[in-house]
PDB file of C-alpha atoms and ligand atoms in Angstrom:
ATOM      1  CA  MET A 850      -3.212 213.488  24.596  1.00 93.00           C
ATOM      2  CA  ILE A 851      -5.220 211.135  22.410  1.00 98.00           C
ATOM      3  CA  GLN A 852      -5.484 207.639  23.762  1.00 98.00           C
ATOM      4  CA  VAL A 853      -4.802 204.613  21.435  1.00 99.00           C
ATOM      5  CA  VAL A 854      -6.367 201.467  22.510  1.00 99.00           C
ATOM      6  CA  HIS A 855      -6.614 197.941  21.046  1.00 98.00           C
ATOM      7  CA  THR A 856      -9.147 196.028  23.192  1.00 99.00           C
ATOM      8  CA  ILE A 857     -12.883 196.249  23.548  1.00 98.00           C
ATOM      9  CA  LYS A 858     -12.462 196.384  27.296  1.00 98.00           C
ATOM     10  CA  GLU A 859     -10.423 199.419  27.083  1.00 99.00           C
ATOM     11  CA  VAL A 860     -12.815 201.348  25.016  1.00 99.00           C
ATOM     12  CA  ARG A 861     -15.732 200.246  27.371  1.00 98.00           C
ATOM     13  CA  GLU A 862     -13.711 201.571  30.291  1.00 98.00           C
ATOM     14  CA  ALA A 863     -12.966 204.981  28.734  1.00 98.00           C
ATOM     15  CA  VAL A 864     -16.655 205.411  27.668  1.00 99.00           C
ATOM     16  CA  ARG A 865     -18.012 204.200  31.150  1.00 98.00           C
ATOM     17  CA  GLN A 866     -15.795 207.069  32.750  1.00 98.00           C
ATOM     18  CA  TRP A 867     -17.118 209.770  30.229  1.00 99.00           C
ATOM     19  CA  ARG A 868     -20.611 208.669  30.835  1.00 98.00           C
ATOM     20  CA  LYS A 869     -20.154 208.974  34.633  1.00 98.00           C
ATOM     21  CA  GLU A 870     -19.180 212.540  33.979  1.00 98.00           C
ATOM     22  CA  GLY A 871     -22.325 213.081  31.965  1.00 98.00           C
ATOM     23  CA  LEU A 872     -20.302 213.666  28.667  1.00 99.00           C
ATOM     24  CA  THR A 873     -21.744 212.973  25.088  1.00 99.00           C
ATOM     25  CA  VAL A 874     -19.784 210.638  22.822  1.00 99.00           C
ATOM     26  CA  GLY A 875     -19.513 210.611  18.949  1.00 99.00           C
ATOM     27  CA  LEU A 876     -18.080 207.758  16.908  1.00 99.00           C
ATOM     28  CA  VAL A 877     -16.271 207.999  13.523  1.00 99.00           C
ATOM     29  CA  PRO A 878     -15.864 204.462  11.933  1.00 99.00           C
ATOM     30  CA  THR A 879     -12.906 204.238   9.486  1.00 98.00           C
ATOM     31  CA  MET A 880     -10.521 201.904   7.967  1.00 98.00           C
ATOM     32  CA  GLY A 881      -7.538 204.158   8.601  1.00 98.00           C
ATOM     33  CA  TYR A 882      -5.045 205.705   6.377  1.00 98.00           C
ATOM     34  CA  LEU A 883      -6.896 208.972   7.107  1.00 98.00           C
ATOM     35  CA  HIS A 884      -7.135 211.981   4.778  1.00 98.00           C
ATOM     36  CA  GLU A 885      -9.112 215.226   4.684  1.00 98.00           C
ATOM     37  CA  GLY A 886     -12.355 213.316   3.943  1.00 98.00           C
ATOM     38  CA  HIS A 887     -12.127 211.426   7.353  1.00 98.00           C
ATOM     39  CA  LYS A 888     -10.941 214.597   9.072  1.00 98.00           C
ATOM     40  CA  SER A 889     -14.095 216.342   8.077  1.00 98.00           C
ATOM     41  CA  LEU A 890     -16.054 213.786   9.827  1.00 99.00           C
ATOM     42  CA  VAL A 891     -13.814 213.930  13.002  1.00 99.00           C
ATOM     43  CA  ASP A 892     -14.119 217.790  12.941  1.00 99.00           C
ATOM     44  CA  ARG A 893     -17.797 217.547  12.873  1.00 99.00           C
ATOM     45  CA  ALA A 894     -17.886 215.066  15.616  1.00 99.00           C
ATOM     46  CA  VAL A 895     -15.657 217.114  17.793  1.00 99.00           C
ATOM     47  CA  LYS A 896     -17.992 220.181  17.185  1.00 98.00           C
ATOM     48  CA  ASP A 897     -21.047 218.043  18.148  1.00 99.00           C
ATOM     49  CA  ASN A 898     -19.748 215.924  21.094  1.00 99.00           C
ATOM     50  CA  ASP A 899     -17.814 216.147  24.295  1.00 99.00           C
ATOM     51  CA  ARG A 900     -15.821 213.080  23.434  1.00 99.00           C
ATOM     52  CA  VAL A 901     -14.850 211.499  20.077  1.00 99.00           C
ATOM     53  CA  VAL A 902     -13.844 207.908  19.286  1.00 99.00           C
ATOM     54  CA  VAL A 903     -12.262 207.179  15.986  1.00 99.00           C
ATOM     55  CA  SER A 904     -12.265 203.460  15.170  1.00 99.00           C
ATOM     56  CA  VAL A 905      -9.440 202.391  12.786  1.00 99.00           C
ATOM     57  CA  PHE A 906     -10.046 198.862  11.591  1.00 98.00           C
ATOM     58  CA  VAL A 907      -9.613 197.251   8.145  1.00 98.00           C
ATOM     59  CA  ASN A 908     -12.521 194.979   8.442  1.00 98.00           C
ATOM     60  CA  PRO A 909     -11.775 191.644   6.753  1.00 98.00           C
ATOM     61  CA  MET A 910     -15.429 190.644   6.756  1.00 97.00           C
ATOM     62  CA  GLN A 911     -16.318 193.277   4.224  1.00 97.00           C
ATOM     63  CA  PHE A 912     -13.662 192.330   1.665  1.00 97.00           C
ATOM     64  CA  GLY A 913     -14.277 189.604  -0.996  1.00 96.00           C
ATOM     65  CA  PRO A 914     -11.547 186.917  -1.659  1.00 95.00           C
ATOM     66  CA  THR A 915     -10.211 188.658  -4.718  1.00 95.00           C
ATOM     67  CA  GLU A 916     -10.190 192.249  -3.292  1.00 97.00           C
ATOM     68  CA  ASP A 917      -7.523 194.372  -1.853  1.00 97.00           C
ATOM     69  CA  LEU A 918      -7.523 193.410   1.886  1.00 97.00           C
ATOM     70  CA  ALA A 919      -3.862 192.558   2.095  1.00 96.00           C
ATOM     71  CA  GLN A 920      -2.591 195.593   0.268  1.00 96.00           C
ATOM     72  CA  TYR A 921      -5.088 198.102   1.874  1.00 98.00           C
ATOM     73  CA  PRO A 922      -2.822 200.893   3.058  1.00 98.00           C
ATOM     74  CA  ARG A 923      -2.046 201.301   6.812  1.00 98.00           C
ATOM     75  CA  ASP A 924      -0.344 204.043   8.960  1.00 98.00           C
ATOM     76  CA  LEU A 925      -1.600 204.210  12.568  1.00 98.00           C
ATOM     77  CA  ALA A 926       1.128 206.718  13.522  1.00 98.00           C
ATOM     78  CA  ALA A 927      -0.131 209.255  10.823  1.00 98.00           C
ATOM     79  CA  ASP A 928      -3.744 208.472  11.712  1.00 98.00           C
ATOM     80  CA  THR A 929      -3.075 209.171  15.395  1.00 99.00           C
ATOM     81  CA  ARG A 930      -1.421 212.537  14.543  1.00 98.00           C
ATOM     82  CA  LEU A 931      -4.451 213.394  12.387  1.00 98.00           C
ATOM     83  CA  CYS A 932      -7.061 212.532  15.087  1.00 99.00           C
ATOM     84  CA  GLU A 933      -5.112 214.246  17.833  1.00 98.00           C
ATOM     85  CA  ALA A 934      -4.774 217.513  15.817  1.00 98.00           C
ATOM     86  CA  ALA A 935      -8.435 217.336  15.051  1.00 98.00           C
ATOM     87  CA  GLY A 936      -9.281 217.081  18.817  1.00 98.00           C
ATOM     88  CA  ALA A 937     -10.357 213.305  19.061  1.00 99.00           C
ATOM     89  CA  HIS A 938      -9.988 211.741  22.288  1.00 99.00           C
ATOM     90  CA  LEU A 939      -9.611 207.977  21.580  1.00 99.00           C
ATOM     91  CA  ILE A 940      -8.560 205.774  18.699  1.00 99.00           C
ATOM     92  CA  PHE A 941      -9.923 202.137  18.775  1.00 99.00           C
ATOM     93  CA  ASN A 942      -7.535 199.953  16.699  1.00 99.00           C
ATOM     94  CA  PRO A 943      -8.378 196.316  17.241  1.00 98.00           C
ATOM     95  CA  GLU A 944      -6.792 193.396  15.587  1.00 98.00           C
ATOM     96  CA  PRO A 945      -9.201 191.143  13.625  1.00 98.00           C
ATOM     97  CA  GLU A 946      -9.048 188.524  16.255  1.00 98.00           C
ATOM     98  CA  GLU A 947     -10.255 191.013  18.916  1.00 98.00           C
ATOM     99  CA  MET A 948     -13.385 191.621  16.822  1.00 98.00           C
ATOM    100  CA  TYR A 949     -13.947 188.044  15.607  1.00 98.00           C
ATOM    101  CA  ASP A 950     -12.758 185.498  17.830  1.00 96.00           C
ATOM    102  CA  GLU A 951     -12.651 181.848  17.167  1.00 96.00           C
ATOM    103  CA  GLY A 952     -16.234 180.607  16.626  1.00 97.00           C
ATOM    104  CA  PHE A 953     -17.724 183.873  15.614  1.00 98.00           C
ATOM    105  CA  CYS A 954     -20.807 183.133  13.628  1.00 98.00           C
ATOM    106  CA  SER A 955     -23.431 185.893  14.118  1.00 98.00           C
ATOM    107  CA  PHE A 956     -23.946 188.383  11.266  1.00 98.00           C
ATOM    108  CA  VAL A 957     -26.198 191.477  10.555  1.00 98.00           C
ATOM    109  CA  ASP A 958     -27.573 191.214   6.958  1.00 97.00           C
ATOM    110  CA  MET A 959     -29.965 193.102   4.874  1.00 95.00           C
ATOM    111  CA  ASN A 960     -32.165 192.692   1.852  1.00 93.00           C
ATOM    112  CA  GLY A 961     -33.305 195.576  -0.374  1.00 94.00           C
ATOM    113  CA  PRO A 962     -30.884 198.485  -0.186  1.00 96.00           C
ATOM    114  CA  THR A 963     -27.906 196.129  -0.399  1.00 97.00           C
ATOM    115  CA  ALA A 964     -29.108 194.491  -3.734  1.00 96.00           C
ATOM    116  CA  GLU A 965     -28.108 197.229  -6.164  1.00 97.00           C
ATOM    117  CA  LEU A 966     -24.903 199.175  -6.883  1.00 98.00           C
ATOM    118  CA  CYS A 967     -21.946 198.090  -4.821  1.00 97.00           C
ATOM    119  CA  GLY A 968     -23.934 195.225  -3.386  1.00 96.00           C
ATOM    120  CA  LYS A 969     -24.136 193.696  -6.853  1.00 95.00           C
ATOM    121  CA  SER A 970     -20.384 193.692  -7.625  1.00 94.00           C
ATOM    122  CA  ARG A 971     -19.375 193.049  -4.005  1.00 95.00           C
ATOM    123  CA  PRO A 972     -21.985 190.483  -2.766  1.00 93.00           C
ATOM    124  CA  ILE A 973     -20.662 190.034   0.733  1.00 95.00           C
ATOM    125  CA  HIS A 974     -19.582 193.661   1.382  1.00 98.00           C
ATOM    126  CA  PHE A 975     -22.665 195.047   3.095  1.00 98.00           C
ATOM    127  CA  ARG A 976     -22.992 191.990   5.476  1.00 98.00           C
ATOM    128  CA  GLY A 977     -19.507 192.730   6.617  1.00 98.00           C
ATOM    129  CA  VAL A 978     -20.129 196.489   6.939  1.00 98.00           C
ATOM    130  CA  CYS A 979     -23.475 196.035   8.804  1.00 98.00           C
ATOM    131  CA  THR A 980     -21.916 193.487  11.107  1.00 98.00           C
ATOM    132  CA  VAL A 981     -18.891 195.484  12.018  1.00 98.00           C
ATOM    133  CA  VAL A 982     -20.842 198.820  12.405  1.00 99.00           C
ATOM    134  CA  SER A 983     -23.398 196.998  14.828  1.00 99.00           C
ATOM    135  CA  LYS A 984     -20.428 195.627  16.770  1.00 99.00           C
ATOM    136  CA  LEU A 985     -18.850 199.112  16.969  1.00 99.00           C
ATOM    137  CA  PHE A 986     -22.159 200.643  18.049  1.00 99.00           C
ATOM    138  CA  ASN A 987     -22.442 198.157  20.806  1.00 99.00           C
ATOM    139  CA  ILE A 988     -18.958 198.557  21.908  1.00 99.00           C
ATOM    140  CA  VAL A 989     -18.871 202.335  22.047  1.00 99.00           C
ATOM    141  CA  MET A 990     -22.601 203.119  22.498  1.00 98.00           C
ATOM    142  CA  PRO A 991     -22.285 206.548  20.986  1.00 99.00           C
ATOM    143  CA  ASP A 992     -24.901 209.343  20.828  1.00 99.00           C
ATOM    144  CA  LYS A 993     -24.015 210.139  17.330  1.00 99.00           C
ATOM    145  CA  ALA A 994     -22.031 208.348  14.436  1.00 99.00           C
ATOM    146  CA  TYR A 995     -20.721 210.221  11.347  1.00 99.00           C
ATOM    147  CA  PHE A 996     -20.769 208.715   7.700  1.00 99.00           C
ATOM    148  CA  GLY A 997     -19.444 210.311   4.505  1.00 98.00           C
ATOM    149  CA  GLN A 998     -21.737 210.707   1.491  1.00 98.00           C
ATOM    150  CA  LYS A 999     -18.633 209.492  -0.535  1.00 98.00           C
ATOM    151  CA  ASP A1000     -20.019 206.027   0.322  1.00 98.00           C
ATOM    152  CA  ALA A1001     -23.649 206.986  -0.228  1.00 98.00           C
ATOM    153  CA  GLN A1002     -25.100 203.479  -0.418  1.00 98.00           C
ATOM    154  CA  GLN A1003     -23.358 202.575   2.903  1.00 98.00           C
ATOM    155  CA  LEU A1004     -24.843 205.772   4.496  1.00 98.00           C
ATOM    156  CA  SER A1005     -28.432 204.632   3.331  1.00 98.00           C
ATOM    157  CA  VAL A1006     -27.768 201.111   4.553  1.00 98.00           C
ATOM    158  CA  ILE A1007     -26.593 202.136   7.946  1.00 98.00           C
ATOM    159  CA  ARG A1008     -29.550 204.523   8.362  1.00 98.00           C
ATOM    160  CA  ARG A1009     -31.997 201.767   7.526  1.00 98.00           C
ATOM    161  CA  MET A1010     -30.219 199.282   9.791  1.00 98.00           C
ATOM    162  CA  VAL A1011     -30.371 201.827  12.784  1.00 98.00           C
ATOM    163  CA  LYS A1012     -34.061 202.257  12.175  1.00 98.00           C
ATOM    164  CA  ASP A1013     -34.775 198.597  11.820  1.00 98.00           C
ATOM    165  CA  LEU A1014     -32.717 197.451  14.742  1.00 98.00           C
ATOM    166  CA  ASN A1015     -33.520 200.367  17.020  1.00 98.00           C
ATOM    167  CA  PHE A1016     -29.932 201.442  17.726  1.00 99.00           C
ATOM    168  CA  PRO A1017     -30.531 204.653  19.750  1.00 98.00           C
ATOM    169  CA  ILE A1018     -27.876 206.462  17.721  1.00 99.00           C
ATOM    170  CA  GLU A1019     -28.185 209.520  15.415  1.00 99.00           C
ATOM    171  CA  ILE A1020     -26.518 208.934  12.041  1.00 99.00           C
ATOM    172  CA  VAL A1021     -24.849 212.200  10.807  1.00 99.00           C
ATOM    173  CA  PRO A1022     -24.135 212.400   7.045  1.00 98.00           C
ATOM    174  CA  CYS A1023     -21.052 214.400   5.998  1.00 98.00           C
ATOM    175  CA  PRO A1024     -20.527 215.785   2.434  1.00 98.00           C
ATOM    176  CA  ILE A1025     -17.911 214.507   0.067  1.00 98.00           C
ATOM    177  CA  VAL A1026     -14.470 216.081   0.447  1.00 98.00           C
ATOM    178  CA  ARG A1027     -12.503 216.332  -2.910  1.00 98.00           C
ATOM    179  CA  GLU A1028      -9.089 217.056  -4.078  1.00 98.00           C
ATOM    180  CA  ALA A1029      -8.477 220.537  -5.722  1.00 98.00           C
ATOM    181  CA  ASP A1030      -8.941 219.055  -9.257  1.00 98.00           C
ATOM    182  CA  GLY A1031     -12.213 217.328  -8.192  1.00 98.00           C
ATOM    183  CA  LEU A1032     -11.126 213.749  -7.505  1.00 98.00           C
ATOM    184  CA  ALA A1033     -13.101 212.466  -4.286  1.00 98.00           C
ATOM    185  CA  LYS A1034     -10.365 211.907  -1.563  1.00 98.00           C
ATOM    186  CA  SER A1035     -10.003 208.055  -0.938  1.00 98.00           C
ATOM    187  CA  SER A1036      -7.357 205.900   0.782  1.00 97.00           C
ATOM    188  CA  ARG A1037      -7.426 203.903  -2.464  1.00 97.00           C
ATOM    189  CA  ASN A1038      -6.214 206.914  -4.474  1.00 98.00           C
ATOM    190  CA  THR A1039      -2.733 205.866  -3.327  1.00 97.00           C
ATOM    191  CA  TYR A1040      -2.974 202.800  -5.675  1.00 98.00           C
ATOM    192  CA  LEU A1041      -2.991 205.089  -8.752  1.00 98.00           C
ATOM    193  CA  ASN A1042       0.108 205.848 -10.754  1.00 98.00           C
ATOM    194  CA  PRO A1043       0.456 209.413 -12.135  1.00 98.00           C
ATOM    195  CA  GLN A1044      -1.152 208.428 -15.539  1.00 98.00           C
ATOM    196  CA  GLU A1045      -4.117 206.740 -13.583  1.00 98.00           C
ATOM    197  CA  ARG A1046      -4.384 209.597 -11.278  1.00 98.00           C
ATOM    198  CA  GLN A1047      -5.027 211.899 -14.162  1.00 98.00           C
ATOM    199  CA  ALA A1048      -7.453 209.470 -15.759  1.00 98.00           C
ATOM    200  CA  ALA A1049      -9.500 209.200 -12.465  1.00 98.00           C
ATOM    201  CA  LEU A1050     -10.573 212.811 -12.998  1.00 98.00           C
ATOM    202  CA  VAL A1051     -13.304 211.150 -15.346  1.00 98.00           C
ATOM    203  CA  LEU A1052     -15.235 210.201 -12.330  1.00 98.00           C
ATOM    204  CA  SER A1053     -15.710 213.813 -10.955  1.00 98.00           C
ATOM    205  CA  ARG A1054     -16.181 214.970 -14.710  1.00 98.00           C
ATOM    206  CA  ALA A1055     -19.028 212.577 -15.026  1.00 99.00           C
ATOM    207  CA  VAL A1056     -20.626 213.622 -11.631  1.00 99.00           C
ATOM    208  CA  ASN A1057     -20.461 217.315 -12.813  1.00 98.00           C
ATOM    209  CA  LEU A1058     -22.055 216.393 -16.121  1.00 98.00           C
ATOM    210  CA  GLY A1059     -24.792 214.472 -14.597  1.00 98.00           C
ATOM    211  CA  ARG A1060     -25.554 217.153 -12.031  1.00 98.00           C
ATOM    212  CA  GLN A1061     -25.556 219.755 -14.870  1.00 98.00           C
ATOM    213  CA  CYS A1062     -28.024 217.565 -16.915  1.00 98.00           C
ATOM    214  CA  VAL A1063     -30.476 217.529 -13.968  1.00 98.00           C
ATOM    215  CA  GLU A1064     -29.930 221.239 -13.258  1.00 98.00           C
ATOM    216  CA  ASN A1065     -30.729 221.947 -16.919  1.00 98.00           C
ATOM    217  CA  GLY A1066     -34.170 220.093 -16.455  1.00 98.00           C
ATOM    218  CA  GLU A1067     -33.480 216.507 -17.352  1.00 98.00           C
ATOM    219  CA  ARG A1068     -35.699 214.249 -15.459  1.00 98.00           C
ATOM    220  CA  ASP A1069     -35.203 210.937 -17.246  1.00 98.00           C
ATOM    221  CA  THR A1070     -32.612 209.185 -15.122  1.00 98.00           C
ATOM    222  CA  HIS A1071     -31.673 206.825 -18.021  1.00 98.00           C
ATOM    223  CA  LYS A1072     -30.621 209.976 -20.341  1.00 98.00           C
ATOM    224  CA  VAL A1073     -28.480 211.235 -17.260  1.00 99.00           C
ATOM    225  CA  VAL A1074     -26.800 207.940 -16.835  1.00 99.00           C
ATOM    226  CA  GLU A1075     -26.138 207.630 -20.595  1.00 98.00           C
ATOM    227  CA  ALA A1076     -24.561 210.975 -20.659  1.00 98.00           C
ATOM    228  CA  MET A1077     -22.353 210.069 -17.694  1.00 99.00           C
ATOM    229  CA  LYS A1078     -21.437 206.637 -19.215  1.00 98.00           C
ATOM    230  CA  ALA A1079     -20.434 208.354 -22.480  1.00 98.00           C
ATOM    231  CA  CYS A1080     -18.253 210.746 -20.698  1.00 98.00           C
ATOM    232  CA  ILE A1081     -16.415 207.923 -18.771  1.00 98.00           C
ATOM    233  CA  GLU A1082     -15.980 205.796 -21.928  1.00 98.00           C
ATOM    234  CA  GLN A1083     -13.830 208.543 -23.424  1.00 98.00           C
ATOM    235  CA  GLU A1084     -11.184 207.744 -20.919  1.00 98.00           C
ATOM    236  CA  PRO A1085      -9.085 204.730 -22.150  1.00 98.00           C
ATOM    237  CA  LEU A1086      -7.851 203.730 -18.795  1.00 98.00           C
ATOM    238  CA  ALA A1087     -11.401 203.652 -17.272  1.00 98.00           C
ATOM    239  CA  ARG A1088     -13.797 200.590 -17.223  1.00 98.00           C
ATOM    240  CA  ILE A1089     -17.200 201.056 -15.883  1.00 98.00           C
ATOM    241  CA  ASP A1090     -18.400 198.585 -13.142  1.00 98.00           C
ATOM    242  CA  TYR A1091     -21.808 200.597 -12.856  1.00 98.00           C
ATOM    243  CA  VAL A1092     -23.374 203.888 -13.320  1.00 98.00           C
ATOM    244  CA  GLU A1093     -26.950 203.878 -11.843  1.00 98.00           C
ATOM    245  CA  ALA A1094     -29.822 206.166 -10.600  1.00 98.00           C
ATOM    246  CA  VAL A1095     -31.581 205.053  -7.368  1.00 98.00           C
ATOM    247  CA  ASP A1096     -33.922 206.355  -4.743  1.00 98.00           C
ATOM    248  CA  PHE A1097     -31.540 207.498  -1.849  1.00 98.00           C
ATOM    249  CA  GLN A1098     -33.816 206.175   0.787  1.00 97.00           C
ATOM    250  CA  ASN A1099     -34.274 202.624  -0.390  1.00 98.00           C
ATOM    251  CA  ILE A1100     -31.578 202.265  -3.088  1.00 98.00           C
ATOM    252  CA  GLN A1101     -34.000 200.859  -5.649  1.00 98.00           C
ATOM    253  CA  LYS A1102     -33.625 201.901  -9.354  1.00 98.00           C
ATOM    254  CA  VAL A1103     -35.751 204.863 -10.601  1.00 98.00           C
ATOM    255  CA  ASP A1104     -36.619 205.975 -14.056  1.00 98.00           C
ATOM    256  CA  VAL A1105     -37.538 209.614 -13.153  1.00 98.00           C
ATOM    257  CA  VAL A1106     -35.641 212.137 -11.024  1.00 98.00           C
ATOM    258  CA  LYS A1107     -37.913 212.724  -8.100  1.00 96.00           C
ATOM    259  CA  GLY A1108     -37.316 213.321  -4.360  1.00 97.00           C
ATOM    260  CA  GLU A1109     -33.806 212.398  -3.097  1.00 98.00           C
ATOM    261  CA  THR A1110     -32.175 210.795  -6.302  1.00 98.00           C
ATOM    262  CA  LEU A1111     -28.685 209.124  -5.881  1.00 98.00           C
ATOM    263  CA  PHE A1112     -26.605 208.951  -9.142  1.00 99.00           C
ATOM    264  CA  ALA A1113     -23.785 206.614  -8.122  1.00 98.00           C
ATOM    265  CA  MET A1114     -21.006 205.037 -10.065  1.00 98.00           C
ATOM    266  CA  ALA A1115     -18.163 202.545  -9.592  1.00 98.00           C
ATOM    267  CA  VAL A1116     -15.301 202.762 -12.199  1.00 98.00           C
ATOM    268  CA  TYR A1117     -11.918 200.722 -12.596  1.00 98.00           C
ATOM    269  CA  ILE A1118      -9.102 202.997 -13.261  1.00 98.00           C
ATOM    270  CA  GLY A1119      -6.428 200.273 -14.228  1.00 98.00           C
ATOM    271  CA  LYS A1120      -6.803 197.659 -11.391  1.00 97.00           C
ATOM    272  CA  THR A1121      -8.177 200.221  -8.826  1.00 98.00           C
ATOM    273  CA  ARG A1122     -11.919 200.537  -8.208  1.00 98.00           C
ATOM    274  CA  LEU A1123     -13.178 203.964  -7.455  1.00 98.00           C
ATOM    275  CA  ILE A1124     -16.447 205.208  -6.497  1.00 98.00           C
ATOM    276  CA  ASP A1125     -18.164 208.669  -6.809  1.00 98.00           C
ATOM    277  CA  ASN A1126     -21.770 210.029  -6.673  1.00 99.00           C
ATOM    278  CA  PHE A1127     -24.129 212.978  -6.413  1.00 98.00           C
ATOM    279  CA  ILE A1128     -27.565 213.338  -4.801  1.00 98.00           C
ATOM    280  CA  VAL A1129     -30.210 215.676  -6.092  1.00 98.00           C
ATOM    281  CA  ASN A1130     -33.438 216.540  -4.291  1.00 97.00           C
ATOM    282  CA  ILE A1131     -36.245 217.619  -6.641  1.00 92.00           C
TER     283      ILE A1131
HETATM  284  P1  AMP B 340     -13.176 204.316   4.915  1.00 78.46           P
HETATM  285  O1  AMP B 340     -11.999 204.682   5.798  1.00 78.46           O
HETATM  286  O2  AMP B 340     -13.014 204.470   3.476  1.00 78.46           O
HETATM  287  O3  AMP B 340     -14.008 203.100   5.372  1.00 78.46           O
HETATM  288  O4  AMP B 340     -14.202 205.551   5.402  1.00 78.46           O
HETATM  289  C1  AMP B 340     -14.554 205.795   6.608  1.00 78.46           C
HETATM  290  C2  AMP B 340     -15.552 206.985   6.541  1.00 78.46           C
HETATM  291  O5  AMP B 340     -15.198 208.096   6.033  1.00 78.46           O
HETATM  292  C3  AMP B 340     -16.851 206.596   5.730  1.00 78.46           C
HETATM  293  O6  AMP B 340     -18.012 207.095   6.335  1.00 78.46           O
HETATM  294  C4  AMP B 340     -16.605 207.345   4.366  1.00 78.46           C
HETATM  295  O7  AMP B 340     -17.690 207.616   3.664  1.00 78.46           O
HETATM  296  C5  AMP B 340     -15.847 208.491   4.948  1.00 78.46           C
HETATM  297  N1  AMP B 340     -15.154 209.216   3.780  1.00 78.46           N
HETATM  298  C6  AMP B 340     -14.124 208.537   3.097  1.00 78.46           C
HETATM  299  N2  AMP B 340     -13.691 209.403   2.069  1.00 78.46           N
HETATM  300  C7  AMP B 340     -14.314 210.549   2.215  1.00 78.46           C
HETATM  301  C8  AMP B 340     -14.480 211.756   1.487  1.00 78.46           C
HETATM  302  N3  AMP B 340     -13.592 212.061   0.355  1.00 78.46           N
HETATM  303  N4  AMP B 340     -15.389 212.717   1.879  1.00 78.46           N
HETATM  304  C9  AMP B 340     -16.294 212.528   2.842  1.00 78.46           C
HETATM  305  N5  AMP B 340     -16.212 211.365   3.572  1.00 78.46           N
HETATM  306  C10 AMP B 340     -15.335 210.389   3.311  1.00 78.46           C
END
């Protein structure tokens, strides 16, 4: 039976017991409303570790004042069923007050990789992510932690943070899981009405087009980005937030496709902001 706990103390007790037994521990941090994308992370974690903790926490600190914190979908019962079926051992589902008590005033912040892409349109987002992930690392103290390439900038930022702050944790990247028609799975897809759901396919179409351009030999990132933008602009319900090419290691803009290059986009479909990306390694 999977255990669902709400306090830091309970997590620490469970992990302390596992460690006494010499077991390894994997952590999958999530905001809940779990889907096949999250499940692929849990599956991988179950394969790699003796015990797996899934955190389910809609972290207020990473949402801007005009963002979707209040309406973000939640369903702990369904999340519990998914995690149990996947073979996870513990769900950590704290209230915001458990994570941020009165007087909380310490933050983990970063320069550089957080300046571009989502960091531009969501200025406080990565400070919230780095702070909560650091806290989860300190609470669970896992051997490995699992992050999806769906949030490629977040993956790069967390890798850098782990290196910079010497967390003794291996970060395991996991590939993007998509719907049958190509749309990257996301808890936010539930915001889309049927017409928007159809329009949202323009993101994966742009990903495929961009990848094709690079496979056909294009090395000028601006030309690839222009082709992707032109593709997205054909969809009347879509509004581009950004489409950019950056070095995947440091998230700085690049002119030429070389090494690990991340092509990332954020696009509004109606009021819903969706992200997608692909990485090439030349
Ligand atoms: P979230 O609940 O959106 O914060 O996501 C939790 C973790 O699941 C993050 O590491 C995401 O990158 C990952 N994730 C979300 N959607 C997908 C997906 N479609 N494919 C792979 N990983 C995903």
